[in-house]
C-alpha atoms as a printed R data frame, in Angstrom:
    type eleno elety resid chain resno       x      y       z
1   ATOM     1    CA   GLN     A     1 -15.508 37.195 -12.014
2   ATOM     2    CA   VAL     A     2 -17.098 34.579 -14.227
3   ATOM     3    CA   GLN     A     3 -14.845 31.684 -15.134
4   ATOM     4    CA   LEU     A     4 -15.606 29.015 -17.718
5   ATOM     5    CA   GLN     A     5 -13.848 25.721 -18.366
6   ATOM     6    CA   GLU     A     6 -14.472 23.382 -21.293
7   ATOM     7    CA   SER     A     7 -14.060 19.627 -21.007
8   ATOM     8    CA   GLY     A     8 -14.558 16.708 -23.331
9   ATOM     9    CA   PRO     A     9 -12.775 14.340 -25.705
10  ATOM    10    CA   GLY     A    10 -10.162 15.760 -28.019
11  ATOM    11    CA   LEU     A    11 -10.751 13.201 -30.766
12  ATOM    12    CA   VAL     A    12 -14.080 12.177 -32.275
13  ATOM    13    CA   ASN     A    13 -14.742  9.707 -35.077
14  ATOM    14    CA   PRO     A    14 -16.601 10.912 -38.159
15  ATOM    15    CA   SER     A    15 -20.381 10.448 -38.061
16  ATOM    16    CA   GLN     A    16 -20.398 10.326 -34.261
17  ATOM    17    CA   THR     A    17 -21.644 12.935 -31.791
18  ATOM    18    CA   LEU     A    18 -19.276 15.468 -30.256
19  ATOM    19    CA   SER     A    19 -20.053 16.199 -26.597
20  ATOM    20    CA   LEU     A    20 -18.513 19.036 -24.593
21  ATOM    21    CA   THR     A    21 -19.259 20.409 -21.145
22  ATOM    22    CA   CYS     A    22 -18.674 23.907 -19.831
23  ATOM    23    CA   THR     A    23 -18.297 24.281 -16.069
24  ATOM    24    CA   VAL     A    24 -19.073 27.775 -14.808
25  ATOM    25    CA   SER     A    25 -17.835 29.372 -11.596
26  ATOM    26    CA   GLY     A    26 -18.303 32.836 -10.179
27  ATOM    27    CA   GLU     A    27 -21.896 33.121 -11.386
28  ATOM    28    CA   SER     A    28 -24.976 30.941 -11.528
29  ATOM    29    CA   ILE     A    29 -26.078 29.937 -15.022
30  ATOM    30    CA   THR     A    30 -29.630 30.810 -13.922
31  ATOM    31    CA   THR     A    31 -28.757 34.445 -13.188
32  ATOM    32    CA   ASN     A    32 -30.983 36.727 -15.242
33  ATOM    33    CA   SER     A    33 -29.738 38.328 -18.454
34  ATOM    34    CA   TYR     A    34 -26.890 35.936 -19.165
35  ATOM    35    CA   TYR     A    35 -26.418 34.161 -22.492
36  ATOM    36    CA   TRP     A    36 -24.176 31.083 -22.344
37  ATOM    37    CA   SER     A    37 -22.677 30.311 -25.743
38  ATOM    38    CA   TRP     A    38 -20.611 27.804 -27.627
39  ATOM    39    CA   VAL     A    39 -18.235 29.237 -30.238
40  ATOM    40    CA   ARG     A    40 -15.643 27.482 -32.368
41  ATOM    41    CA   GLN     A    41 -12.673 28.457 -34.508
42  ATOM    42    CA   PRO     A    42 -11.566 26.068 -37.276
43  ATOM    43    CA   PRO     A    43  -7.888 26.135 -38.211
44  ATOM    44    CA   GLY     A    44  -7.058 29.219 -40.247
45  ATOM    45    CA   LYS     A    45 -10.590 30.604 -40.012
46  ATOM    46    CA   GLY     A    46 -12.550 33.069 -37.916
47  ATOM    47    CA   LEU     A    47 -14.907 32.571 -35.005
48  ATOM    48    CA   GLU     A    48 -18.135 30.684 -35.642
49  ATOM    49    CA   TRP     A    49 -20.989 30.957 -33.160
50  ATOM    50    CA   ILE     A    50 -22.740 27.627 -32.581
51  ATOM    51    CA   GLY     A    51 -25.533 28.583 -30.189
52  ATOM    52    CA   TYR     A    52 -26.496 29.659 -26.713
53  ATOM    53    CA   ILE     A    53 -28.685 28.783 -23.771
54  ATOM    54    CA   THR     A    54 -30.249 31.548 -21.707
55  ATOM    55    CA   SER     A    55 -30.559 31.887 -17.972
56  ATOM    56    CA   SER     A    56 -34.124 30.555 -18.264
57  ATOM    57    CA   GLY     A    57 -33.101 27.549 -20.353
58  ATOM    58    CA   THR     A    58 -34.182 28.753 -23.802
59  ATOM    59    CA   THR     A    59 -31.816 27.746 -26.586
60  ATOM    60    CA   LYS     A    60 -30.924 29.148 -29.995
61  ATOM    61    CA   THR     A    61 -28.523 27.589 -32.474
62  ATOM    62    CA   ALA     A    62 -26.936 28.715 -35.726
63  ATOM    63    CA   SER     A    63 -29.095 27.949 -38.741
64  ATOM    64    CA   SER     A    64 -25.963 27.212 -40.767
65  ATOM    65    CA   LEU     A    65 -25.432 24.084 -38.690
66  ATOM    66    CA   LYS     A    66 -28.983 22.935 -39.410
67  ATOM    67    CA   ASN     A    67 -30.285 20.659 -36.657
68  ATOM    68    CA   ARG     A    68 -26.945 19.211 -35.602
69  ATOM    69    CA   PRO     A    69 -26.218 21.219 -32.425
70  ATOM    70    CA   SER     A    70 -28.051 20.685 -29.161
71  ATOM    71    CA   ILE     A    71 -27.377 22.736 -26.019
72  ATOM    72    CA   SER     A    72 -28.580 21.754 -22.566
73  ATOM    73    CA   ARG     A    73 -27.721 22.477 -18.963
74  ATOM    74    CA   ASP     A    74 -27.405 20.965 -15.506
75  ATOM    75    CA   THR     A    75 -28.221 23.672 -13.018
76  ATOM    76    CA   SER     A    76 -27.241 21.486 -10.038
77  ATOM    77    CA   LYS     A    77 -23.675 21.361 -11.395
78  ATOM    78    CA   ASN     A    78 -23.695 24.861 -12.910
79  ATOM    79    CA   GLN     A    79 -22.767 23.391 -16.280
80  ATOM    80    CA   PHE     A    80 -24.020 23.609 -19.834
81  ATOM    81    CA   THR     A    81 -23.264 21.177 -22.598
82  ATOM    82    CA   LEU     A    82 -22.954 20.993 -26.363
83  ATOM    83    CA   GLN     A    83 -23.767 17.981 -28.465
84  ATOM    84    CA   LEU     A    84 -22.988 18.188 -32.185
85  ATOM    85    CA   SER     A    85 -24.228 15.234 -34.191
86  ATOM    86    CA   SER     A    86 -22.963 13.644 -37.399
87  ATOM    87    CA   VAL     A    87 -19.561 15.282 -37.241
88  ATOM    88    CA   THR     A    88 -17.182 15.445 -40.195
89  ATOM    89    CA   PRO     A    89 -13.543 16.565 -40.423
90  ATOM    90    CA   GLU     A    90 -14.901 20.071 -41.185
91  ATOM    91    CA   ASP     A    91 -16.019 20.220 -37.546
92  ATOM    92    CA   THR     A    92 -12.399 20.122 -36.400
93  ATOM    93    CA   ALA     A    93 -11.824 23.304 -34.398
94  ATOM    94    CA   VAL     A    94 -10.989 24.860 -31.071
95  ATOM    95    CA   TYR     A    95 -14.276 24.946 -29.167
96  ATOM    96    CA   TYR     A    96 -14.956 27.680 -26.630
97  ATOM    97    CA   CYS     A    97 -17.683 28.309 -24.138
98  ATOM    98    CA   ALA     A    98 -18.437 31.957 -23.501
99  ATOM    99    CA   ALA     A    99 -20.861 34.249 -21.720
100 ATOM   100    CA   ARG     A   100 -22.477 37.590 -22.429
101 ATOM   101    CA   ARG     A   101 -24.570 39.782 -20.170
102 ATOM   102    CA   GLY     A   102 -27.490 41.980 -21.059
103 ATOM   103    CA   ARG     A   103 -28.391 41.029 -24.624
104 ATOM   104    CA   PRO     A   104 -27.920 38.060 -26.946
105 ATOM   105    CA   PRO     A   105 -24.624 37.896 -28.825
106 ATOM   106    CA   ILE     A   106 -24.991 39.312 -32.328
107 ATOM   107    CA   PHE     A   107 -21.579 40.122 -33.805
108 ATOM   108    CA   HIS     A   108 -20.387 36.568 -33.785
109 ATOM   109    CA   ASN     A   109 -17.079 37.197 -35.544
110 ATOM   110    CA   ARG     A   110 -15.891 39.488 -32.761
111 ATOM   111    CA   ARG     A   111 -14.171 38.101 -29.701
112 ATOM   112    CA   SER     A   112 -15.183 41.256 -27.862
113 ATOM   113    CA   GLU     A   113 -18.847 40.326 -28.341
114 ATOM   114    CA   GLN     A   114 -18.602 37.976 -25.370
115 ATOM   115    CA   ASN     A   115 -17.826 39.215 -21.860
116 ATOM   116    CA   PHE     A   116 -16.193 35.997 -20.670
117 ATOM   117    CA   TRP     A   117 -14.404 33.132 -22.411
118 ATOM   118    CA   GLY     A   118 -13.129 29.706 -21.526
119 ATOM   119    CA   GLN     A   119  -9.594 28.821 -22.554
120 ATOM   120    CA   GLY     A   120 -10.833 26.618 -25.408
121 ATOM   121    CA   THR     A   121 -10.411 22.941 -26.171
122 ATOM   122    CA   GLN     A   122  -9.129 21.384 -29.392
123 ATOM   123    CA   VAL     A   123 -11.461 18.850 -30.980
124 ATOM   124    CA   THR     A   124 -10.293 16.839 -33.964
125 ATOM   125    CA   VAL     A   125 -12.651 14.758 -36.080
126 ATOM   126    CA   SER     A   126 -10.747 11.893 -37.611
127 ATOM   127    CA   SER     A   127 -10.820  8.149 -37.912
């Protein structure tokens, strides 16, 4: 069973960079056909997919977020990370890491689109 755990600061100042780490257990992040995603849910809104990194290290991010997200990985620690630059209060949300097998996630507003989820971590952008 794949388990994911988010970690990172719960409060970020506006204009700074948000950094979160997802620690994976139960599966290697280099296992073929896995897509390791970051997803967020702002208060009172639906799920918003941020991006993913594949088992081979290729990344894809949501065009709506322009060039602000960056996803990377540390295979020695079985972790992948999210950096979101130039944050504003509109980036306040619960941030999740998630995983899907077999094909890239497409139906980003559906929780069932991902096979595995972390418990989520609240990030607030405020001075």
